Amino acid sequence: MNQPADLTSDTFFNGSISVKQPPDGYRFSIDAVILGNLAAVQADDRVLDLGCGCGVIPLILGYRNPGIGEVFGVEIQAELAGIARLNASENHMENQIHILHKDMKAVVPEDTGGTMDAVVCNPPHFARHSGRINPDSQRAMARHEIAVALADVTAAAARMLAPAGLFTVIYPCERLVDLVSAMRAAGIEPKRLRMIHPRPGIEAKRVLAVGIKGKYPGLKIDPPLFIRNDADHYSPELQTMFGP
């Protein structure tokens, strides 16, 4: 694989995991860290990350869940897929983490040797024609629905999940109605929501949603997650997400 020469390196879990990513263009955010730590996965699960970018979520899943099964990542951008493979290899997870350079709209269970127990996704948050499109193509595709729309994400999740499989997604609160509608249209029933606030006293900006493929209705709201206690300090829960 041709490795870009100017990748930066960030560490997690007191240096146990190292993540390379481009200095410009796509870079993972706190959303990916939250999703990787709170995704609904269990021991022996086969897990798929739709739109895995540089592979940070598969790395977190593998580290946080030692008994987890195979973890697959699907990434449409060739450079990011290559970096995700590099990250898996350099963290000695290449036998567990498998990266597919493919459009999630075309991925099928045959690509991964069968269906998944769990699917996770941190999809583009903004509709294609909403707001300013970033001139950097990697950032634009990560933020706006240029290559994939929300309905494509939920359809891919439903297609790849086994019956009663779990789908975990992080999304803007302002588009929660769109998310619930898209999940239900794909046959994934929303079962849990957790609102994510920048800090106490400020309205939630993100929501972590968990749905089950083919199950009956019944939604529960979990206690909120606060990213920071104040302007300068991560909350204790967030601190544990970066700790060993």
C-alpha positions as a Python dict, from the first residue, in 0.01 Angstrom:
ca = {
    (1, 'M'): (0, 0, 0),
    (2, 'N'): (127, 350, -82),
    (3, 'Q'): (128, 530, 251),
    (4, 'P'): (86, 910, 247),
    (5, 'A'): (405, 1066, 382),
    (6, 'D'): (247, 1336, 596),
    (7, 'L'): (11, 1149, 827),
    (8, 'T'): (-22, 1262, 1187),
    (9, 'S'): (-43, 1019, 1477),
    (10, 'D'): (-273, 1040, 1781),
    (11, 'T'): (-286, 800, 2073),
    (12, 'F'): (-564, 664, 2292),
    (13, 'F'): (-582, 464, 2612),
    (14, 'N'): (-246, 581, 2750),
    (15, 'G'): (-70, 502, 2424),
    (16, 'S'): (-219, 155, 2376),
    (17, 'I'): (-375, 257, 2043),
    (18, 'S'): (-219, 483, 1779),
    (19, 'V'): (-430, 637, 1502),
    (20, 'K'): (-277, 782, 1188),
    (21, 'Q'): (-481, 1031, 986),
    (22, 'P'): (-425, 1307, 731),
    (23, 'P'): (-311, 1643, 873),
    (24, 'D'): (-570, 1810, 652),
    (25, 'G'): (-887, 1674, 499),
    (26, 'Y'): (-1082, 1414, 696),
    (27, 'R'): (-1000, 1388, 1066),
    (28, 'F'): (-1208, 1198, 1319),
    (29, 'S'): (-1406, 1388, 1581),
    (30, 'I'): (-1531, 1334, 1937),
    (31, 'D'): (-1843, 1178, 1782),
    (32, 'A'): (-1636, 881, 1664),
    (33, 'V'): (-1484, 837, 2009),
    (34, 'I'): (-1827, 840, 2174),
    (35, 'L'): (-1971, 594, 1923),
    (36, 'G'): (-1675, 359, 1953),
    (37, 'N'): (-1708, 351, 2331),
    (38, 'L'): (-2088, 330, 2358),
    (39, 'A'): (-2182, 114, 2058),
    (40, 'A'): (-2419, -172, 2138),
    (41, 'V'): (-2184, -468, 2087),
    (42, 'Q'): (-2125, -788, 2281),
    (43, 'A'): (-1867, -1065, 2301),
    (44, 'D'): (-1831, -1269, 1980),
    (45, 'D'): (-2032, -1015, 1778),
    (46, 'R'): (-1942, -960, 1416),
    (47, 'V'): (-1953, -582, 1371),
    (48, 'L'): (-1959, -350, 1069),
    (49, 'D'): (-1870, 20, 1065),
    (50, 'L'): (-2034, 196, 769),
    (51, 'G'): (-1812, 477, 641),
    (52, 'C'): (-1516, 394, 864),
    (53, 'G'): (-1283, 674, 753),
    (54, 'C'): (-934, 614, 894),
    (55, 'G'): (-1064, 324, 1104),
    (56, 'V'): (-1074, 481, 1450),
    (57, 'I'): (-1409, 324, 1547),
    (58, 'P'): (-1300, -33, 1459),
    (59, 'L'): (-982, 24, 1662),
    (60, 'I'): (-1178, 144, 1965),
    (61, 'L'): (-1426, -143, 1932),
    (62, 'G'): (-1145, -397, 1917),
    (63, 'Y'): (-962, -249, 2215),
    (64, 'R'): (-1267, -193, 2437),
    (65, 'N'): (-1423, -533, 2363),
    (66, 'P'): (-1147, -798, 2381),
    (67, 'G'): (-1395, -1080, 2321),
    (68, 'I'): (-1551, -924, 2013),
    (69, 'G'): (-1550, -1113, 1684),
    (70, 'E'): (-1447, -980, 1345),
    (71, 'V'): (-1483, -607, 1283),
    (72, 'F'): (-1538, -483, 928),
    (73, 'G'): (-1512, -129, 800),
    (74, 'V'): (-1653, -2, 470),
    (75, 'E'): (-1503, 313, 321),
    (76, 'I'): (-1571, 464, -22),
    (77, 'Q'): (-1258, 685, -33),
    (78, 'A'): (-951, 488, -137),
    (79, 'E'): (-698, 693, 60),
    (80, 'L'): (-894, 665, 385),
    (81, 'A'): (-951, 292, 333),
    (82, 'G'): (-576, 250, 293),
    (83, 'I'): (-507, 446, 611),
    (84, 'A'): (-765, 236, 798),
    (85, 'R'): (-583, -80, 689),
    (86, 'L'): (-253, 73, 799),
    (87, 'N'): (-399, 159, 1140),
    (88, 'A'): (-528, -196, 1186),
    (89, 'S'): (-188, -338, 1095),
    (90, 'E'): (19, -102, 1310),
    (91, 'N'): (-203, -176, 1611),
    (92, 'H'): (-166, -551, 1549),
    (93, 'M'): (-537, -594, 1476),
    (94, 'E'): (-510, -689, 1109),
    (95, 'N'): (-643, -1039, 1181),
    (96, 'Q'): (-952, -896, 1350),
    (97, 'I'): (-1023, -575, 1155),
    (98, 'H'): (-1098, -599, 783),
    (99, 'I'): (-1140, -288, 568),
    (100, 'L'): (-1340, -289, 244),
    (101, 'H'): (-1287, -14, -12),
    (102, 'K'): (-1646, 0, -130),
    (103, 'D'): (-1956, 217, -149),
    (104, 'M'): (-2183, 126, 142),
    (105, 'K'): (-2479, 144, -96),
    (106, 'A'): (-2335, -164, -271),
    (107, 'V'): (-2212, -366, 26),
    (108, 'V'): (-2385, -704, 76),
    (109, 'P'): (-2343, -986, 330),
    (110, 'E'): (-2141, -1187, 78),
    (111, 'D'): (-1868, -922, 109),
    (112, 'T'): (-1821, -1002, 477),
    (113, 'G'): (-1889, -1374, 484),
    (114, 'G'): (-2238, -1330, 626),
    (115, 'T'): (-2460, -1092, 816),
    (116, 'M'): (-2359, -882, 1115),
    (117, 'D'): (-2464, -894, 1479),
    (118, 'A'): (-2410, -519, 1506),
    (119, 'V'): (-2366, -225, 1270),
    (120, 'V'): (-2238, 118, 1372),
    (121, 'C'): (-2223, 444, 1180),
    (122, 'N'): (-2124, 808, 1223),
    (123, 'P'): (-2284, 927, 898),
    (124, 'P'): (-2269, 1265, 725),
    (125, 'H'): (-2477, 1500, 937),
    (126, 'F'): (-2593, 1757, 683),
    (127, 'A'): (-2823, 1726, 386),
    (128, 'R'): (-2653, 1771, 50),
    (129, 'H'): (-2778, 2126, -10),
    (130, 'S'): (-2767, 2240, 354),
    (131, 'G'): (-2513, 2510, 437),
    (132, 'R'): (-2164, 2562, 300),
    (133, 'I'): (-1987, 2264, 145),
    (134, 'N'): (-1626, 2233, 259),
    (135, 'P'): (-1385, 2281, -34),
    (136, 'D'): (-1183, 1981, 86),
    (137, 'S'): (-1344, 1673, -71),
    (138, 'Q'): (-1270, 1441, 223),
    (139, 'R'): (-1422, 1678, 476),
    (140, 'A'): (-1715, 1754, 245),
    (141, 'M'): (-1803, 1385, 207),
    (142, 'A'): (-1771, 1327, 582),
    (143, 'R'): (-2001, 1617, 671),
    (144, 'H'): (-2253, 1641, 386),
    (145, 'E'): (-2467, 1378, 213),
    (146, 'I'): (-2266, 1391, -109),
    (147, 'A'): (-2187, 1022, -161),
    (148, 'V'): (-2453, 876, 68),
    (149, 'A'): (-2785, 994, 214),
    (150, 'L'): (-2939, 896, 547),
    (151, 'A'): (-3179, 654, 379),
    (152, 'D'): (-2880, 481, 214),
    (153, 'V'): (-2715, 440, 555),
    (154, 'T'): (-3017, 280, 721),
    (155, 'A'): (-3083, 61, 416),
    (156, 'A'): (-2723, -64, 425),
    (157, 'A'): (-2747, -132, 798),
    (158, 'A'): (-3070, -328, 754),
    (159, 'R'): (-2925, -524, 462),
    (160, 'M'): (-2616, -623, 659),
    (161, 'L'): (-2778, -698, 996),
    (162, 'A'): (-2895, -1040, 1103),
    (163, 'P'): (-3251, -1056, 1241),
    (164, 'A'): (-3257, -880, 1581),
    (165, 'G'): (-2916, -729, 1506),
    (166, 'L'): (-2830, -393, 1666),
    (167, 'F'): (-2768, -64, 1485),
    (168, 'T'): (-2595, 219, 1674),
    (169, 'V'): (-2569, 565, 1518),
    (170, 'I'): (-2474, 916, 1631),
    (171, 'Y'): (-2658, 1204, 1467),
    (172, 'P'): (-2754, 1572, 1510),
    (173, 'C'): (-3055, 1627, 1736),
    (174, 'E'): (-3206, 1867, 1483),
    (175, 'R'): (-3242, 1571, 1243),
    (176, 'L'): (-3372, 1319, 1497),
    (177, 'V'): (-3712, 1297, 1326),
    (178, 'D'): (-3536, 1219, 997),
    (179, 'L'): (-3327, 951, 1169),
    (180, 'V'): (-3621, 775, 1334),
    (181, 'S'): (-3819, 786, 1010),
    (182, 'A'): (-3529, 643, 808),
    (183, 'M'): (-3464, 365, 1061),
    (184, 'R'): (-3827, 258, 1063),
    (185, 'A'): (-3849, 274, 684),
    (186, 'A'): (-3555, 31, 669),
    (187, 'G'): (-3710, -208, 922),
    (188, 'I'): (-3492, -104, 1216),
    (189, 'E'): (-3696, -15, 1522),
    (190, 'P'): (-3547, 260, 1744),
    (191, 'K'): (-3519, 123, 2098),
    (192, 'R'): (-3291, 361, 2291),
    (193, 'L'): (-3195, 727, 2263),
    (194, 'R'): (-2929, 913, 2458),
    (195, 'M'): (-2899, 1289, 2424),
    (196, 'I'): (-2544, 1431, 2411),
    (197, 'H'): (-2492, 1780, 2553),
    (198, 'P'): (-2180, 1998, 2518),
    (199, 'R'): (-2210, 2064, 2894),
    (200, 'P'): (-2484, 2101, 3160),
    (201, 'G'): (-2731, 2380, 3090),
    (202, 'I'): (-2680, 2370, 2712),
    (203, 'E'): (-2925, 2197, 2482),
    (204, 'A'): (-2828, 1862, 2332),
    (205, 'K'): (-2650, 1877, 1996),
    (206, 'R'): (-2616, 1505, 1919),
    (207, 'V'): (-2814, 1191, 1989),
    (208, 'L'): (-2691, 833, 2019),
    (209, 'A'): (-2959, 598, 1888),
    (210, 'V'): (-2979, 220, 1908),
    (211, 'G'): (-3225, 23, 1698),
    (212, 'I'): (-3303, -345, 1649),
    (213, 'K'): (-3377, -502, 1314),
    (214, 'G'): (-3729, -639, 1292),
    (215, 'K'): (-3840, -585, 1653),
    (216, 'Y'): (-4158, -443, 1805),
    (217, 'P'): (-4194, -71, 1900),
    (218, 'G'): (-4095, 54, 2243),
    (219, 'L'): (-3851, 339, 2298),
    (220, 'K'): (-3650, 425, 2611),
    (221, 'I'): (-3460, 747, 2681),
    (222, 'D'): (-3129, 695, 2861),
    (223, 'P'): (-2968, 950, 3096),
    (224, 'P'): (-2790, 1231, 2910),
    (225, 'L'): (-2421, 1238, 2828),
    (226, 'F'): (-2230, 1560, 2897),
    (227, 'I'): (-1910, 1610, 2701),
    (228, 'R'): (-1769, 1870, 2940),
    (229, 'N'): (-1833, 1973, 3300),
    (230, 'D'): (-1738, 2329, 3206),
    (231, 'A'): (-1560, 2507, 2926),
    (232, 'D'): (-1220, 2361, 3014),
    (233, 'H'): (-1269, 2007, 3144),
    (234, 'Y'): (-1409, 1687, 2998),
    (235, 'S'): (-1675, 1519, 3210),
    (236, 'P'): (-1568, 1210, 3407),
    (237, 'E'): (-1753, 986, 3160),
    (238, 'L'): (-1570, 1140, 2864),
    (239, 'Q'): (-1239, 1108, 3044),
    (240, 'T'): (-1295, 733, 3078),
    (241, 'M'): (-1345, 710, 2701),
    (242, 'F'): (-987, 825, 2646),
    (243, 'G'): (-839, 636, 2940),
    (244, 'P'): (-698, 282, 2954),
}
